[in-house]
Coordinates of C-alpha atoms in Angstrom, one line a residue:
Chain A
M1 CA -105.3 -108.0 1.8
P2 CA -101.6 -107.9 2.4
K3 CA -99.9 -105.4 0.1
N4 CA -96.2 -107.0 -0.9
N5 CA -94.2 -105.6 -3.6
P6 CA -92.4 -108.2 -5.7
P7 CA -89.0 -109.5 -4.5
L8 CA -85.6 -107.7 -5.0
V9 CA -83.1 -108.2 -7.4
V10 CA -79.5 -108.0 -5.8
L11 CA -76.7 -108.1 -8.6
V12 CA -72.8 -109.1 -6.7
R13 CA -70.3 -107.7 -8.3
P14 CA -71.6 -107.3 -12.0
Q15 CA -68.7 -107.5 -14.7
L16 CA -70.5 -106.1 -17.9
G17 CA -73.2 -103.2 -18.4
E18 CA -75.0 -105.0 -20.7
N19 CA -75.5 -107.9 -18.6
I20 CA -76.5 -105.7 -16.2
G21 CA -79.2 -104.1 -19.0
A22 CA -80.4 -107.7 -19.7
V23 CA -81.3 -107.8 -16.2
A24 CA -83.2 -104.8 -16.2
R25 CA -84.7 -106.0 -19.2
A26 CA -85.7 -109.7 -17.5
M27 CA -86.8 -108.0 -14.3
C28 CA -89.3 -105.9 -16.4
N29 CA -90.8 -109.0 -18.3
F30 CA -91.3 -110.5 -15.2
G31 CA -93.1 -107.9 -12.8
L32 CA -89.8 -107.2 -10.6
K33 CA -89.5 -103.6 -9.9
E34 CA -86.5 -102.9 -7.3
L35 CA -82.2 -103.6 -8.3
R36 CA -79.9 -103.4 -6.1
I37 CA -75.7 -103.8 -7.4
V38 CA -73.3 -104.5 -5.1
A39 CA -69.7 -102.8 -6.2
P40 CA -70.3 -103.1 -9.7
R41 CA -66.6 -103.3 -11.8
D42 CA -67.2 -100.6 -14.2
G43 CA -68.6 -97.8 -11.7
W44 CA -71.9 -96.6 -11.6
P45 CA -73.7 -94.9 -13.6
N46 CA -73.0 -97.5 -17.1
P47 CA -74.3 -95.9 -19.8
R48 CA -73.8 -99.5 -21.6
A49 CA -76.7 -100.7 -19.2
V50 CA -79.1 -98.3 -19.9
E51 CA -78.5 -99.1 -23.6
T52 CA -79.2 -102.9 -23.5
A53 CA -82.1 -102.2 -20.6
S54 CA -84.7 -102.2 -23.7
G55 CA -87.5 -101.2 -21.5
G56 CA -86.0 -101.5 -18.1
E57 CA -84.2 -98.3 -18.2
A58 CA -86.3 -96.8 -15.2
I59 CA -84.5 -100.1 -13.5
I60 CA -81.2 -99.1 -14.0
E61 CA -81.9 -95.4 -12.9
N62 CA -83.4 -96.4 -10.0
A63 CA -80.7 -98.8 -8.8
K64 CA -79.3 -98.4 -5.9
I65 CA -75.7 -99.0 -5.0
F66 CA -74.1 -100.8 -2.2
P67 CA -70.4 -101.7 -1.4
D68 CA -70.7 -104.8 -0.1
V69 CA -73.6 -107.5 0.7
A70 CA -74.2 -107.0 3.9
S71 CA -75.6 -103.4 3.2
A72 CA -77.2 -104.3 0.3
L73 CA -79.4 -106.8 2.3
A74 CA -79.7 -104.9 5.4
D75 CA -83.9 -104.3 5.4
V76 CA -84.1 -107.7 3.6
N77 CA -86.2 -110.5 5.6
I78 CA -85.4 -113.5 3.3
A79 CA -82.7 -113.7 1.0
Y80 CA -81.8 -116.6 -1.7
A81 CA -78.7 -116.6 -3.6
T82 CA -78.5 -118.7 -6.7
T83 CA -75.4 -120.4 -7.6
A84 CA -74.8 -123.6 -9.9
R85 CA -72.7 -125.1 -7.8
M86 CA -73.2 -127.2 -4.5
R87 CA -70.8 -125.8 -2.1
D88 CA -69.7 -127.0 1.7
I89 CA -71.9 -124.8 3.3
E90 CA -74.6 -126.3 5.4
K91 CA -77.7 -124.4 3.8
R92 CA -80.6 -125.5 2.2
V93 CA -81.1 -125.8 -1.2
V94 CA -83.6 -125.2 -3.3
T95 CA -85.3 -125.0 -7.2
P96 CA -86.6 -122.0 -8.5
S97 CA -90.2 -123.4 -7.9
E98 CA -89.7 -124.4 -4.5
T99 CA -88.5 -121.1 -3.5
M100 CA -91.7 -119.6 -4.5
E101 CA -93.6 -122.0 -2.8
E102 CA -92.0 -120.7 0.1
M103 CA -92.6 -117.4 -0.6
V104 CA -96.3 -117.4 -1.3
G105 CA -96.2 -119.5 2.6
V106 CA -94.5 -116.4 4.3
W107 CA -96.7 -113.6 2.5
S108 CA -100.0 -115.9 3.2
M109 CA -99.0 -116.3 6.4
E110 CA -99.2 -112.9 7.3
S111 CA -102.9 -113.2 9.4
K112 CA -102.5 -116.2 10.8
E113 CA -100.8 -117.5 14.4
L114 CA -97.4 -118.6 13.3
P115 CA -95.7 -121.8 14.7
H116 CA -92.3 -120.0 15.8
S117 CA -93.6 -116.7 16.7
K118 CA -91.1 -115.5 18.5
L119 CA -88.8 -116.3 15.8
H120 CA -90.6 -114.4 13.1
K121 CA -92.2 -111.8 15.0
S122 CA -91.3 -108.9 13.3
P123 CA -92.8 -105.5 12.3
T124 CA -91.5 -106.3 8.7
R125 CA -93.5 -110.3 8.5
G126 CA -96.0 -110.5 5.7
E127 CA -96.8 -106.7 4.7
G128 CA -93.7 -105.0 4.0
M129 CA -91.8 -107.9 3.7
K130 CA -88.7 -108.0 1.6
I131 CA -87.4 -111.2 -0.1
A132 CA -84.2 -110.6 -2.2
F133 CA -82.8 -112.9 -5.1
V134 CA -79.1 -112.5 -4.8
F135 CA -76.6 -113.3 -8.0
G136 CA -73.1 -113.2 -8.3
P137 CA -70.8 -112.5 -11.0
E138 CA -70.8 -113.5 -14.6
R139 CA -68.3 -116.6 -14.6
T140 CA -67.1 -117.1 -11.1
G141 CA -70.5 -116.7 -9.2
L142 CA -71.3 -115.7 -5.7
E143 CA -68.3 -116.4 -2.9
N144 CA -68.8 -118.0 0.4
D145 CA -68.9 -114.5 2.4
D146 CA -71.2 -113.4 0.5
V147 CA -73.9 -115.8 0.8
A148 CA -73.1 -115.8 4.7
L149 CA -76.6 -114.1 4.9
C150 CA -78.5 -115.6 2.9
D151 CA -81.2 -118.2 3.8
A152 CA -81.0 -120.7 1.1
F153 CA -79.2 -121.7 -2.0
I154 CA -81.6 -121.6 -5.3
T155 CA -80.4 -124.0 -7.5
I156 CA -81.8 -123.8 -11.0
P157 CA -82.2 -127.1 -12.6
T158 CA -79.8 -127.7 -15.9
A159 CA -78.2 -130.8 -17.5
P160 CA -75.4 -131.8 -15.8
D161 CA -72.6 -131.0 -18.2
K162 CA -73.4 -127.4 -19.0
S163 CA -74.8 -125.9 -15.6
S164 CA -73.6 -122.3 -16.2
L165 CA -76.1 -120.1 -17.2
N166 CA -75.6 -116.2 -17.8
L167 CA -76.6 -113.8 -15.5
A168 CA -79.8 -112.3 -17.2
Q169 CA -80.5 -116.2 -18.3
S170 CA -80.7 -117.0 -14.6
V171 CA -82.7 -113.7 -13.5
V172 CA -85.1 -115.2 -16.5
V173 CA -85.8 -118.4 -14.8
V174 CA -86.0 -117.2 -11.4
G175 CA -88.5 -114.3 -12.5
Y176 CA -90.3 -116.5 -14.7
E177 CA -90.9 -118.9 -11.6
W178 CA -92.2 -115.9 -9.6
W179 CA -94.4 -114.1 -11.9
K180 CA -95.8 -117.7 -12.8
R181 CA -96.5 -118.2 -9.3
S182 CA -97.7 -114.9 -8.3
V183 CA -100.4 -114.4 -11.0
E184 CA -101.5 -118.0 -9.7
C185 CA -102.0 -117.5 -6.1
G186 CA -102.7 -113.4 -6.3
V187 CA -100.5 -113.1 -2.9
W188 CA -98.9 -110.1 -4.7
S189 CA -101.3 -107.0 -5.8
L190 CA -100.3 -106.7 -9.1
E191 CA -102.5 -105.9 -11.7
K192 CA -103.0 -109.5 -13.6
E193 CA -103.3 -110.9 -17.0
K194 CA -106.6 -111.5 -18.1
P195 CA -106.4 -115.1 -18.1
H196 CA -105.6 -117.3 -21.7
S197 CA -109.1 -118.7 -23.1
K198 CA -107.8 -122.2 -23.1
L199 CA -109.1 -124.7 -25.5
H200 CA -108.2 -127.7 -23.9
A201 CA -108.5 -131.1 -25.9
P202 CA -106.0 -134.0 -24.3
I203 CA -103.3 -134.7 -26.7
T204 CA -103.7 -137.6 -28.3
T205 CA -101.7 -138.5 -30.9
S206 CA -100.8 -136.2 -34.7
A207 CA -99.7 -137.8 -38.0
P208 CA -96.0 -136.2 -39.2
K209 CA -96.6 -132.6 -40.8
S210 CA -95.5 -134.1 -44.2
D211 CA -99.2 -135.5 -44.1
W212 CA -100.9 -132.8 -43.0
Q213 CA -99.5 -131.0 -45.8
G214 CA -100.6 -133.6 -48.5
L215 CA -104.1 -133.7 -47.3
F216 CA -103.9 -129.5 -47.2
D217 CA -102.5 -129.2 -50.6
Q218 CA -105.0 -132.0 -52.0
L219 CA -108.0 -130.0 -50.2
E220 CA -106.6 -126.5 -51.5
S221 CA -106.2 -127.6 -55.1
Y222 CA -110.1 -128.8 -54.8
L223 CA -111.5 -125.6 -53.4
D224 CA -109.4 -123.3 -55.6
E225 CA -110.7 -125.2 -58.7
S226 CA -114.4 -125.4 -58.0
G227 CA -114.2 -121.7 -56.3
F228 CA -115.1 -121.8 -53.2
F229 CA -112.9 -119.2 -52.4
R230 CA -115.1 -116.3 -53.9
V231 CA -113.5 -113.7 -52.6
A232 CA -109.9 -113.6 -53.1
D233 CA -108.9 -111.6 -50.7
K234 CA -110.5 -113.5 -48.3
K235 CA -108.8 -116.5 -48.9
P236 CA -106.1 -116.8 -46.9
I237 CA -107.8 -116.1 -43.5
M238 CA -110.4 -118.5 -44.4
W239 CA -107.9 -121.8 -45.5
Q240 CA -106.2 -120.5 -42.2
N241 CA -109.0 -121.1 -40.4
M242 CA -109.9 -124.2 -42.0
R243 CA -106.5 -125.7 -41.8
N244 CA -106.7 -125.1 -38.1
M245 CA -110.2 -126.6 -37.5
F246 CA -108.5 -129.6 -39.1
L247 CA -105.6 -129.9 -37.3
R248 CA -107.3 -129.3 -34.2
G249 CA -108.6 -133.1 -34.4
R250 CA -105.0 -134.4 -34.5
F251 CA -105.7 -136.7 -37.4
T252 CA -103.6 -139.8 -37.3
S253 CA -102.0 -141.0 -40.7
Q254 CA -104.9 -143.4 -41.2
E255 CA -107.4 -140.7 -40.5
I256 CA -105.5 -138.6 -43.1
R257 CA -105.5 -141.6 -45.7
T258 CA -109.5 -141.9 -44.9
F259 CA -110.3 -138.0 -44.9
R260 CA -108.3 -137.8 -48.0
G261 CA -110.4 -140.6 -49.8
M262 CA -113.5 -139.6 -49.0
L263 CA -112.5 -135.9 -50.4
R264 CA -111.4 -137.9 -53.7
V265 CA -114.7 -139.9 -53.8
L266 CA -117.0 -136.3 -53.6
W267 CA -114.4 -134.4 -56.1
E268 CA -114.5 -137.4 -59.0
G269 CA -117.6 -136.4 -59.9
R270 CA -117.0 -133.0 -60.5
I271 CA -113.8 -134.3 -62.5
A272 CA -116.2 -136.1 -64.3
R273 CA -118.8 -132.9 -65.3
K274 CA -115.7 -131.4 -67.1
Chain B
M1 CA -88.3 -148.8 -22.5
P2 CA -89.5 -146.1 -25.0
K3 CA -86.6 -144.0 -26.6
N4 CA -87.7 -140.1 -26.4
N5 CA -85.3 -137.9 -28.1
P6 CA -85.7 -134.1 -26.8
P7 CA -88.0 -132.3 -28.5
L8 CA -86.5 -130.2 -31.6
V9 CA -86.0 -126.4 -31.9
V10 CA -86.9 -124.7 -34.7
L11 CA -86.0 -121.4 -35.4
V12 CA -87.7 -119.1 -38.0
R13 CA -86.4 -116.6 -40.3
P14 CA -83.6 -115.6 -37.1
Q15 CA -81.7 -112.6 -38.4
L16 CA -78.6 -112.1 -35.5
G17 CA -76.0 -114.9 -35.5
E18 CA -75.8 -113.9 -32.1
N19 CA -78.7 -114.9 -31.3
I20 CA -78.5 -118.2 -32.9
G21 CA -75.4 -118.8 -30.9
A22 CA -77.5 -117.8 -27.5
V23 CA -80.4 -120.0 -28.7
A24 CA -77.8 -123.2 -28.7
R25 CA -75.8 -122.1 -25.7
A26 CA -79.4 -122.1 -23.9
M27 CA -80.2 -125.5 -25.5
C28 CA -77.1 -127.0 -23.9
N29 CA -78.3 -126.0 -20.3
F30 CA -81.5 -127.6 -20.9
G31 CA -80.7 -130.6 -22.9
L32 CA -82.0 -129.7 -26.3
K33 CA -79.5 -131.0 -29.0
E34 CA -81.6 -130.8 -32.3
L35 CA -81.8 -127.5 -34.0
R36 CA -83.6 -126.6 -37.4
I37 CA -83.5 -123.1 -39.0
V38 CA -85.8 -121.9 -41.4
A39 CA -84.2 -119.2 -44.0
P40 CA -81.7 -117.2 -41.7
R41 CA -81.3 -113.8 -42.4
D42 CA -77.7 -113.8 -43.0
G43 CA -77.5 -117.1 -44.5
W44 CA -75.7 -120.4 -43.2
P45 CA -73.1 -120.9 -41.9
N46 CA -72.8 -118.2 -40.0
P47 CA -69.4 -117.8 -37.8
R48 CA -71.1 -115.4 -35.2
A49 CA -73.4 -118.2 -34.2
V50 CA -70.4 -120.3 -33.3
E51 CA -68.7 -117.7 -31.3
T52 CA -71.6 -116.9 -29.0
A53 CA -72.5 -120.5 -28.6
S54 CA -70.7 -120.9 -25.3
G55 CA -70.9 -124.8 -25.0
G56 CA -73.2 -124.9 -27.9
E57 CA -70.7 -125.6 -31.1
A58 CA -71.8 -128.7 -32.2
I59 CA -75.3 -127.7 -32.0
I60 CA -75.0 -124.8 -34.5
E61 CA -72.4 -127.2 -36.6
N62 CA -75.2 -130.0 -36.6
A63 CA -77.8 -127.4 -37.4
K64 CA -80.3 -128.1 -40.4
I65 CA -81.3 -125.5 -42.6
F66 CA -84.6 -125.7 -44.2
P67 CA -86.4 -123.1 -46.7
D68 CA -89.9 -123.0 -45.2
V69 CA -91.6 -123.8 -42.2
A70 CA -93.4 -126.9 -43.6
S71 CA -90.0 -128.6 -44.9
A72 CA -89.0 -128.0 -41.3
L73 CA -91.8 -129.8 -39.6
A74 CA -92.3 -132.4 -42.0
D75 CA -91.3 -135.6 -40.3
V76 CA -92.7 -133.9 -36.6
N77 CA -95.9 -135.0 -35.1
I78 CA -96.6 -132.1 -32.8
A79 CA -95.9 -128.4 -33.1
Y80 CA -95.9 -126.0 -30.5
A81 CA -95.2 -122.0 -31.5
T82 CA -94.4 -119.7 -29.1
T83 CA -95.7 -116.4 -29.5
A84 CA -96.7 -113.3 -27.4
R85 CA -99.6 -111.8 -29.1
M86 CA -103.3 -113.2 -29.0
R87 CA -104.2 -114.3 -32.3
D88 CA -107.4 -114.5 -34.2
I89 CA -106.5 -118.0 -34.6
E90 CA -108.2 -120.7 -33.2
K91 CA -105.9 -123.1 -31.5
R92 CA -105.1 -124.0 -27.8
V93 CA -103.0 -121.5 -25.8
V94 CA -101.1 -123.3 -23.5
T95 CA -98.3 -122.3 -20.7
P96 CA -95.2 -123.7 -20.9
S97 CA -95.7 -125.9 -18.1
E98 CA -99.0 -127.2 -19.5
T99 CA -96.6 -128.0 -22.6
M100 CA -94.6 -130.3 -20.7
E101 CA -97.5 -131.5 -19.2
E102 CA -99.1 -132.8 -22.2
M103 CA -95.8 -134.1 -23.7
V104 CA -95.5 -136.3 -21.1
G105 CA -98.8 -137.9 -21.5
V106 CA -98.1 -138.2 -25.0
W107 CA -94.5 -139.9 -24.6
S108 CA -95.9 -142.1 -20.7
M109 CA -98.5 -143.8 -23.4
E110 CA -96.6 -145.4 -25.3
S111 CA -95.4 -148.3 -22.9
K112 CA -98.5 -149.0 -21.7
E113 CA -101.9 -150.9 -22.4
L114 CA -104.3 -148.2 -24.1
P115 CA -108.0 -148.8 -23.6
H116 CA -108.8 -148.4 -26.9
S117 CA -105.4 -149.8 -28.8
K118 CA -107.0 -150.7 -31.8
L119 CA -107.8 -147.3 -32.4
H120 CA -104.9 -145.6 -31.0
K121 CA -102.6 -147.6 -32.8
S122 CA -100.3 -145.7 -35.3
P123 CA -96.9 -146.0 -36.2
T124 CA -96.2 -142.2 -35.0
R125 CA -97.2 -142.5 -31.5
G126 CA -95.3 -142.6 -28.3
E127 CA -91.7 -143.9 -29.4
G128 CA -89.8 -141.9 -32.1
M129 CA -92.5 -139.0 -31.6
K130 CA -91.2 -135.8 -32.6
I131 CA -92.3 -132.9 -31.1
A132 CA -90.8 -129.3 -32.2
F133 CA -91.1 -125.9 -30.1
V134 CA -91.0 -123.5 -32.8
F135 CA -89.9 -119.5 -32.0
G136 CA -90.1 -116.6 -34.3
P137 CA -87.8 -113.9 -35.7
E138 CA -86.4 -111.5 -33.4
R139 CA -88.9 -108.6 -33.0
T140 CA -91.3 -109.7 -35.4
G141 CA -92.4 -112.9 -34.2
L142 CA -94.0 -115.5 -36.2
E143 CA -96.6 -115.0 -38.9
N144 CA -99.8 -116.4 -39.1
D145 CA -98.5 -118.5 -42.0
D146 CA -95.9 -119.6 -40.2
V147 CA -98.2 -121.3 -37.4
A148 CA -100.5 -122.7 -40.1
L149 CA -99.1 -126.3 -39.3
C150 CA -98.9 -125.5 -35.6
D151 CA -101.1 -127.6 -32.9
A152 CA -100.9 -125.0 -30.2
F153 CA -99.4 -121.8 -29.0
I154 CA -97.2 -121.6 -25.8
T155 CA -97.1 -117.8 -24.0
I156 CA -94.8 -117.4 -21.5
P157 CA -96.8 -115.3 -18.5
T158 CA -95.1 -112.2 -18.1
A159 CA -96.0 -109.0 -16.9
P160 CA -99.0 -107.6 -19.2
D161 CA -96.9 -104.3 -19.9
K162 CA -94.1 -106.0 -21.0
S163 CA -94.7 -109.2 -22.9
S164 CA -91.4 -109.3 -25.4
L165 CA -88.9 -112.1 -24.1
N166 CA -85.7 -112.0 -26.4
L167 CA -85.2 -115.0 -28.7
A168 CA -82.6 -116.8 -26.8
Q169 CA -84.4 -116.3 -23.2
S170 CA -87.5 -117.2 -24.8
V171 CA -85.8 -120.7 -25.2
V172 CA -84.7 -120.5 -21.6
V173 CA -87.7 -120.4 -20.4
V174 CA -89.2 -123.2 -22.7
G175 CA -86.3 -125.0 -22.3
Y176 CA -86.2 -124.6 -18.5
E177 CA -89.7 -126.1 -18.0
W178 CA -89.0 -129.1 -20.1
W179 CA -85.7 -130.2 -18.5
K180 CA -87.5 -129.6 -15.0
R181 CA -90.5 -131.8 -16.1
S182 CA -88.2 -134.5 -17.9
V183 CA -86.1 -134.5 -14.5
E184 CA -89.2 -134.8 -12.3
C185 CA -90.9 -137.7 -14.6
G186 CA -87.9 -139.2 -16.3
V187 CA -89.3 -138.5 -19.8
W188 CA -87.1 -141.1 -20.9
S189 CA -87.5 -143.8 -18.5
L190 CA -91.0 -142.9 -17.4
E191 CA -90.9 -145.1 -13.9
K192 CA -91.5 -142.7 -11.6
E193 CA -94.3 -140.9 -13.9
K194 CA -97.1 -139.4 -11.7
P195 CA -101.1 -139.1 -13.0
H196 CA -101.7 -135.9 -14.5
S197 CA -105.4 -136.4 -15.5
K198 CA -106.5 -133.2 -13.8
L199 CA -104.3 -131.1 -16.4
H200 CA -106.1 -132.7 -19.1
A201 CA -109.5 -132.1 -18.5
P202 CA -111.1 -131.5 -21.6
I203 CA -112.9 -127.7 -21.7
T204 CA -115.3 -128.2 -24.4
T205 CA -116.2 -125.1 -26.9
S206 CA -117.8 -127.2 -29.3
A207 CA -121.3 -126.6 -31.7
P208 CA -124.3 -127.8 -30.2
K209 CA -125.0 -131.6 -31.2
S210 CA -127.9 -130.9 -33.4
D211 CA -125.1 -128.8 -35.8
W212 CA -122.6 -131.7 -35.6
Q213 CA -126.0 -134.0 -36.8
G214 CA -126.6 -131.5 -39.5
L215 CA -123.3 -132.2 -40.4
F216 CA -123.1 -135.8 -40.3
D217 CA -126.8 -136.2 -42.1
Q218 CA -124.8 -134.2 -45.2
L219 CA -122.0 -135.9 -45.3
E220 CA -123.4 -139.6 -44.7
S221 CA -125.5 -139.0 -47.7
Y222 CA -122.9 -138.3 -49.6
L223 CA -120.5 -140.7 -48.8
D224 CA -123.6 -143.5 -49.3
E225 CA -124.5 -142.1 -52.8
S226 CA -121.2 -142.0 -54.1
G227 CA -120.2 -145.5 -53.0
F228 CA -117.6 -144.3 -50.6
F229 CA -118.4 -147.5 -47.8
R230 CA -117.8 -150.2 -50.5
V231 CA -118.0 -153.2 -47.9
A232 CA -121.4 -152.6 -46.4
D233 CA -120.8 -154.9 -42.9
K234 CA -117.5 -152.6 -42.2
K235 CA -120.0 -149.2 -43.0
P236 CA -120.6 -148.8 -39.2
I237 CA -117.4 -148.9 -37.6
M238 CA -115.8 -146.6 -40.5
W239 CA -118.5 -144.0 -40.2
Q240 CA -118.0 -144.0 -36.6
N241 CA -114.3 -143.6 -36.8
M242 CA -114.7 -141.0 -39.2
R243 CA -117.4 -139.1 -37.0
N244 CA -114.7 -139.1 -34.3
M245 CA -111.8 -137.9 -35.9
F246 CA -114.1 -134.7 -36.9
L247 CA -115.4 -134.5 -33.1
R248 CA -112.3 -134.4 -31.6
G249 CA -111.6 -131.1 -33.4
R250 CA -114.3 -129.7 -31.4
F251 CA -115.4 -127.5 -34.6
T252 CA -117.8 -124.2 -33.7
S253 CA -121.0 -123.6 -35.1
Q254 CA -119.0 -121.2 -37.9
E255 CA -116.6 -124.0 -38.6
I256 CA -119.5 -126.8 -39.3
R257 CA -121.1 -124.8 -41.3
T258 CA -117.8 -123.8 -43.4
F259 CA -117.1 -127.4 -43.6
R260 CA -120.8 -128.1 -44.9
G261 CA -119.8 -125.2 -47.8
M262 CA -116.9 -126.8 -48.5
L263 CA -118.9 -130.4 -49.2
R264 CA -121.4 -129.3 -50.8
V265 CA -119.1 -127.5 -53.3
L266 CA -117.3 -130.5 -53.9
W267 CA -120.3 -132.4 -54.1
E268 CA -122.1 -130.2 -56.8
G269 CA -119.9 -131.4 -59.6
R270 CA -121.0 -134.8 -58.6
I271 CA -124.9 -134.1 -58.5
A272 CA -124.4 -132.1 -61.9
R273 CA -122.9 -135.0 -63.9
K274 CA -125.9 -137.6 -62.8

């Protein structure tokens, strides 16, 4: 089983310390560990970055500083540059999810014959292979010189009239896609989240919530009056569970009317007795 | 051609204006338009929200304020609650990408012939269907009462030791997945839609059929005795539809016992009257 480290994050000329801190926080969320910073505008260390890291302090403290992109990428095998702008540069453009597919491909080929073995033969292939996500400065983004050593552009799909994500949010999207894919395919040696217990029912349709509220109000008043909730303390959880079991059925508006009619018929006897 | 509006974003008791602004910005990035806010801590309007919206000012200005979750969801058909915590609540848990598959399923059914068109015909289906993403307050997240009307939990996959995303970043991930999926499949035009049946394979967690039969026998006898089925000819189809709507909820054995207890309490009044 190959042991691959998570990809590196490289920030090129970041401006605000709080943005660097927010990047570290997002890295934590998605299991990214190693941060490299090229020529931070306000110098280093930056106390503001630590203050805003919110759990990512260790990432900030262990961040390595480089004078230029070339030195930051010196030991990196594959670098993806994130950009919102299409450029005149002849490079592949991939989405975040395509990026992750490529990475899985790279790492899972470890023990196999490679089609272009000459090109790829390297002591750093597979195990120990280093992959970097490169992010540009706030506002201006990466310059052409910055991306000279990068293998492809990652472009995050966004609404066409509002394509600029802030720095940490770009890291969130790329980190999220990476984590999602890494959990799915198990290429990385990570402590895995236990699978969610899923209760899949295909979505069909459901009445507007106001219909549901009407049903619940009616049923609750019946149950209260009839003393169904014998122990008052237990009512909140019991009632919550009951509403959930009905919601799961995704009743239509018509079905809710039927249900309410049924409840009314049963209840009328009770009213009449009083 | 069905006209579907993008999903709504509902913020429940948000605290900081700048977080509301950051949410609006993220909504813009991913083509989400309509923001509803339940009981914002610092009142409304909040100038800080506008200052930090960075392109999302119109979303802030058009945001609607509600006193509680029930009123914010009154016209919503399907509501997804985002949460980092697993709960004791019996509700489906889906990832952001699974959520989008479900939504595509809902919307794409609109313009097609449905195999059970009679059963499914409802004014709330397909066109005009409202779907909401519900986000809780910073730090504390959604309370159990907040999610009572929600249909499922969205849980964003994160590193297990650092599962809390900030508010705007949760909106980024959910918005990103929504935008990505809507671009891929054309949620509005639906022409390029791919089959997605695999993702809908139901996993059953339902009580044994004997429990169901016990419930149905009890309910049927109550309804017969109370004259609920006024027209005898129509009873078979009505009763079949009612059983189906309950079956769709995939009740557990415990839930069936609760349901039967509830029916008994309502019925006792009727018996006593005779």
